[in-house]
Tab-separated table of C-alpha atoms and ligand atoms in Angstrom:
chain	number	residue	atom	x	y	z
A	1	MET	CA	99.406	33.750	45.659
A	2	THR	CA	96.737	35.914	45.197
A	3	ASP	CA	97.435	35.816	41.191
A	4	THR	CA	97.427	31.839	41.598
A	5	LEU	CA	94.392	31.790	43.543
A	6	SER	CA	92.347	34.414	41.278
A	7	ILE	CA	93.321	32.615	38.298
A	8	ARG	CA	92.606	29.030	39.502
A	9	LEU	CA	88.942	30.235	41.034
A	10	GLN	CA	88.762	31.777	36.989
A	11	GLN	CA	89.448	28.733	35.551
A	12	VAL	CA	86.900	26.603	37.454
A	13	GLY	CA	84.479	29.588	36.910
A	14	ALA	CA	85.226	28.848	32.938
A	15	ARG	CA	84.963	25.051	33.252
A	16	LEU	CA	81.574	25.262	35.188
A	17	ALA	CA	80.248	27.555	32.694
A	18	GLU	CA	81.607	25.435	30.142
A	19	ALA	CA	79.875	22.341	31.530
A	20	CYS	CA	77.005	24.179	31.632
A	21	ARG	CA	76.795	25.113	27.684
A	22	ARG	CA	77.070	21.571	27.091
A	23	ALA	CA	74.417	20.162	29.153
A	24	GLY	CA	71.786	23.052	27.876
A	25	ARG	CA	71.834	24.287	31.337
A	26	ALA	CA	71.974	28.111	32.502
A	27	PRO	CA	75.384	28.792	34.442
A	28	ASP	CA	73.372	30.750	37.342
A	29	GLU	CA	71.992	26.573	37.969
A	30	VAL	CA	75.068	25.404	39.170
A	31	ALA	CA	76.393	27.130	42.991
A	32	LEU	CA	80.157	26.757	43.490
A	33	LEU	CA	81.333	25.619	47.057
A	34	ALA	CA	84.810	26.617	47.490
A	35	VAL	CA	86.079	23.590	49.740
A	36	SER	CA	88.992	24.924	51.971
A	37	LYS	CA	89.611	22.420	54.299
A	38	THR	CA	93.365	22.450	55.760
A	39	PHE	CA	93.838	25.841	54.019
A	40	PRO	CA	94.452	29.088	56.367
A	41	ALA	CA	92.193	31.732	56.768
A	42	ALA	CA	93.920	34.279	54.852
A	43	ASP	CA	93.731	31.982	51.850
A	44	LEU	CA	89.822	32.024	52.148
A	45	ARG	CA	89.947	36.294	52.456
A	46	GLU	CA	91.724	36.107	49.255
A	47	ALA	CA	88.852	33.723	47.408
A	48	TYR	CA	86.682	36.237	49.175
A	49	ALA	CA	88.334	39.195	47.908
A	50	CYS	CA	87.905	37.521	44.421
A	51	GLY	CA	84.174	37.331	44.913
A	52	GLN	CA	83.545	33.943	46.099
A	53	ARG	CA	81.069	33.699	49.244
A	54	ALA	CA	80.299	30.208	49.710
A	55	PHE	CA	82.962	27.899	51.427
A	56	GLY	CA	82.879	24.404	52.495
A	57	GLU	CA	84.809	23.027	55.940
A	58	ASN	CA	84.985	19.436	56.709
A	59	TYR	CA	86.260	19.508	60.665
A	60	VAL	CA	84.370	21.112	63.144
A	61	GLN	CA	87.462	22.582	64.661
A	62	GLU	CA	88.668	24.389	61.244
A	63	LEU	CA	84.760	25.610	61.194
A	64	GLU	CA	84.863	27.103	64.431
A	65	GLN	CA	88.493	28.779	63.913
A	66	LYS	CA	88.064	30.264	60.507
A	67	SER	CA	84.542	31.158	61.057
A	68	GLY	CA	85.783	33.124	63.995
A	69	ALA	CA	88.781	34.726	62.155
A	70	LEU	CA	86.952	35.789	59.066
A	71	SER	CA	83.159	36.957	61.043
A	72	ASP	CA	84.039	40.076	59.059
A	73	LEU	CA	82.837	38.734	56.038
A	74	ALA	CA	79.597	37.483	54.471
A	75	ILE	CA	80.786	34.064	54.206
A	76	GLU	CA	78.021	31.225	53.946
A	77	TRP	CA	79.602	28.627	55.458
A	78	HIS	CA	78.699	24.945	54.494
A	79	PHE	CA	79.585	22.046	56.676
A	80	ILE	CA	80.418	18.719	54.324
A	81	GLY	CA	82.749	16.165	56.183
A	82	PRO	CA	81.195	13.462	58.966
A	83	LEU	CA	79.489	15.026	61.832
A	84	GLN	CA	79.617	13.209	65.371
A	85	SER	CA	76.593	13.649	67.595
A	86	ASN	CA	79.012	15.222	70.096
A	87	LYS	CA	80.370	17.898	68.112
A	88	THR	CA	76.870	19.329	66.504
A	89	ARG	CA	76.700	22.614	68.822
A	90	ILE	CA	79.418	24.500	66.913
A	91	VAL	CA	78.139	23.204	63.085
A	92	ALA	CA	74.603	24.541	64.383
A	93	GLU	CA	75.659	28.020	65.566
A	94	ARG	CA	77.941	28.639	62.903
A	95	ALA	CA	77.347	26.771	59.855
A	96	HIS	CA	74.476	27.767	56.918
A	97	TRP	CA	74.253	24.393	55.478
A	98	VAL	CA	75.239	20.915	56.434
A	99	HIS	CA	75.872	18.499	53.492
A	100	SER	CA	76.545	15.216	55.432
A	101	ILE	CA	73.376	14.612	57.487
A	102	ASP	CA	73.728	10.409	57.213
A	103	ARG	CA	71.413	9.664	60.099
A	104	LEU	CA	68.332	10.949	61.824
A	105	LYS	CA	69.888	11.782	65.270
A	106	THR	CA	72.436	14.453	64.001
A	107	ALA	CA	69.792	16.507	62.155
A	108	GLU	CA	67.895	16.271	65.514
A	109	ARG	CA	70.155	17.597	67.478
A	110	LEU	CA	71.005	20.310	64.792
A	111	SER	CA	67.496	20.987	64.686
A	112	ALA	CA	67.390	21.331	68.605
A	113	GLN	CA	70.740	23.303	68.355
A	114	ARG	CA	69.870	25.915	66.078
A	115	PRO	CA	69.464	29.155	67.625
A	116	ALA	CA	66.203	30.444	67.589
A	117	ASP	CA	67.273	33.764	66.083
A	118	MET	CA	69.041	32.034	63.452
A	119	PRO	CA	67.530	31.507	60.034
A	120	PRO	CA	66.793	27.714	59.640
A	121	LEU	CA	69.932	25.734	58.894
A	122	ASN	CA	69.967	24.054	55.533
A	123	LEU	CA	70.400	20.207	55.129
A	124	CYS	CA	71.203	17.643	52.565
A	125	VAL	CA	71.157	14.160	52.956
A	126	GLN	CA	74.327	12.176	52.226
A	127	VAL	CA	74.080	8.912	50.268
A	128	ASN	CA	76.371	6.298	49.821
A	129	VAL	CA	75.408	5.991	45.977
A	130	SER	CA	78.824	3.598	45.639
A	131	GLY	CA	78.082	1.181	48.328
A	132	GLU	CA	81.594	1.099	49.718
A	133	ALA	CA	81.705	0.056	52.960
A	134	SER	CA	84.133	2.989	53.945
A	135	LYS	CA	82.177	5.707	52.349
A	136	SER	CA	79.584	7.858	54.793
A	137	GLY	CA	76.393	8.549	53.434
A	138	CYS	CA	73.174	6.478	54.269
A	139	ALA	CA	72.508	3.453	52.045
A	140	PRO	CA	70.264	4.473	49.218
A	141	GLN	CA	67.224	2.627	50.291
A	142	ASP	CA	67.533	4.554	53.923
A	143	ALA	CA	67.387	8.025	52.287
A	144	ALA	CA	63.559	8.382	51.331
A	145	ALA	CA	62.694	7.958	55.381
A	146	LEU	CA	65.523	9.729	56.438
A	147	ALA	CA	64.277	12.900	54.290
A	148	ARG	CA	61.069	12.224	55.495
A	149	ALA	CA	61.686	12.028	59.045
A	150	ALA	CA	64.130	15.433	58.884
A	151	VAL	CA	61.635	17.483	56.613
A	152	VAL	CA	59.365	18.332	59.619
A	153	LEU	CA	62.259	19.442	62.167
A	154	PRO	CA	62.049	22.851	63.036
A	155	GLY	CA	65.068	24.887	62.919
A	156	ILE	CA	66.297	23.369	59.825
A	157	ARG	CA	65.296	23.053	56.085
A	158	LEU	CA	65.882	20.152	53.975
A	159	ARG	CA	67.559	21.003	50.713
A	160	GLY	CA	68.525	17.956	49.030
A	161	LEU	CA	70.507	15.265	48.784
A	162	MET	CA	74.662	15.096	48.479
A	163	CYS	CA	77.236	12.265	47.395
A	164	ILE	CA	80.721	11.592	46.672
A	165	PRO	CA	80.881	8.746	44.062
A	166	GLU	CA	83.703	6.197	43.903
A	167	PRO	CA	86.723	7.727	43.033
A	168	GLY	CA	88.322	6.141	39.875
A	169	PRO	CA	89.245	5.771	36.497
A	170	ASP	CA	85.787	5.350	35.138
A	171	PRO	CA	83.713	7.977	33.836
A	172	VAL	CA	80.637	6.054	33.131
A	173	ARG	CA	80.291	4.568	36.830
A	174	GLN	CA	80.558	7.793	38.424
A	175	ALA	CA	77.761	9.519	35.772
A	176	ALA	CA	75.566	6.242	36.885
A	177	GLN	CA	76.438	7.123	40.599
A	178	PHE	CA	75.349	10.677	40.043
A	179	ALA	CA	72.273	9.984	38.130
A	180	ALA	CA	71.168	7.592	41.048
A	181	LEU	CA	71.297	10.230	43.499
A	182	ARG	CA	69.676	13.069	40.799
A	183	ALA	CA	66.933	9.453	40.916
A	184	LEU	CA	66.383	9.785	44.152
A	185	ALA	CA	65.811	13.516	44.445
A	186	GLU	CA	63.098	13.061	41.715
A	187	GLN	CA	61.461	10.515	43.382
A	188	LEU	CA	61.543	11.919	46.584
A	189	ARG	CA	60.061	15.410	44.778
A	190	ALA	CA	57.217	13.445	43.878
A	191	GLU	CA	56.385	12.386	47.137
A	192	GLY	CA	56.024	16.159	47.642
A	193	LEU	CA	59.488	17.238	49.493
A	194	ALA	CA	60.555	20.305	48.292
A	195	LEU	CA	64.355	19.518	47.471
A	196	ASP	CA	66.419	22.103	44.936
A	197	THR	CA	69.624	20.957	45.625
A	198	LEU	CA	71.754	17.984	44.385
A	199	SER	CA	75.608	18.549	45.920
A	200	MET	CA	77.764	16.513	43.808
A	201	GLY	CA	80.551	17.213	41.525
A	202	MET	CA	84.351	17.969	42.875
A	203	SER	CA	87.645	19.132	41.138
A	204	ALA	CA	88.304	15.887	38.970
A	205	ASP	CA	84.130	15.259	38.137
A	206	LEU	CA	82.364	18.471	38.245
A	207	GLU	CA	81.694	18.324	34.110
A	208	LEU	CA	80.160	15.159	34.939
A	209	ALA	CA	78.086	15.987	37.673
A	210	VAL	CA	76.714	19.194	36.081
A	211	ALA	CA	75.756	17.267	33.092
A	212	GLU	CA	73.938	14.879	35.618
A	213	GLY	CA	72.189	17.484	37.304
A	214	ALA	CA	74.318	18.889	40.109
A	215	THR	CA	73.026	22.218	41.057
A	216	LEU	CA	76.218	22.841	43.686
A	217	VAL	CA	79.660	21.728	43.083
A	218	ARG	CA	82.197	21.426	46.109
A	219	VAL	CA	85.456	21.953	44.486
A	220	GLY	CA	88.652	22.101	46.505
A	221	SER	CA	92.163	21.054	45.168
A	222	ALA	CA	91.035	22.944	41.631
A	223	ILE	CA	90.936	26.505	43.543
A	224	PHE	CA	93.109	26.239	46.506
A	225	GLY	CA	95.560	23.368	45.600
A	226	ARG	CA	96.867	20.616	46.563
A	227	ARG	CA	96.217	19.409	50.295
A	228	ASP	CA	98.758	18.850	53.096
A	229	TYR	CA	96.869	16.529	55.309
A	230	GLN	CA	99.634	16.473	58.108
A	231	HIS	CA	97.610	18.838	60.533
B	301	PLP	C1	87.508	17.659	50.359
B	301	PLP	C2	86.279	17.352	49.629
B	301	PLP	C3	85.490	17.940	48.518
B	301	PLP	C4	86.516	18.475	47.702
B	301	PLP	O1	87.346	17.750	47.004
B	301	PLP	P1	88.523	17.847	45.706
B	301	PLP	O2	88.879	17.059	44.735
B	301	PLP	O3	89.286	18.664	46.196
B	301	PLP	O4	87.992	19.423	45.005
B	301	PLP	C5	84.370	17.706	47.589
B	301	PLP	N1	83.523	17.306	48.979
B	301	PLP	C6	83.960	16.736	50.253
B	301	PLP	C7	82.751	16.070	50.918
B	301	PLP	C8	85.189	16.620	50.611
B	301	PLP	O5	85.492	16.151	51.751
């Protein structure tokens, strides 16, 4: 198992390095977030032993449980799943990053609940670039207002934008959605918001995302294997 995990991590690292090379970008411009949802704390500990430091969780209960079980490790915890208002406190107390802000109310609660002795919580606004009704994320036309309202809140630091493009066989469509997120971030930067993060790209499409400017890719199954959702 250790062998498999370390080999998969190396393979993902090699894919990222090659994608950066092709895009004419430096390899250290793109951070790797290991998405560990549904996998046990022991798997994260193994990945940590291979040098991985940033882990992404989608469910508050899993974040709470694994951050407790792994409190001896210097893990950077990212919360990337839909976040209900009544569950923000654990995230405000345990996470270093939240990628899935799609309402001001959630950002306000995280801001109010972030402990004063902790550094600011890093936030990304999630944008529904595909327009699918089933997807979370704010509408592209609402992203700027949300970002402007969030950036002034204490206890948090707005870092950038996040998206999950429509899955499917059409890379041109996906590239266009990644490019749309990048354009939105550039527009906000032109307005003076200091955004440095484009959280986009997963196991199947990280090369496309890197080509379109991703600074952080969120990779799950290519590292940990296929997920079993029966939990
Ligand atoms: C599960 C998940 C990922 C990782 O997906 P893979 O296809 O397994 O790499 C990335 N981002 C979000 C928001 C996710 O929920």
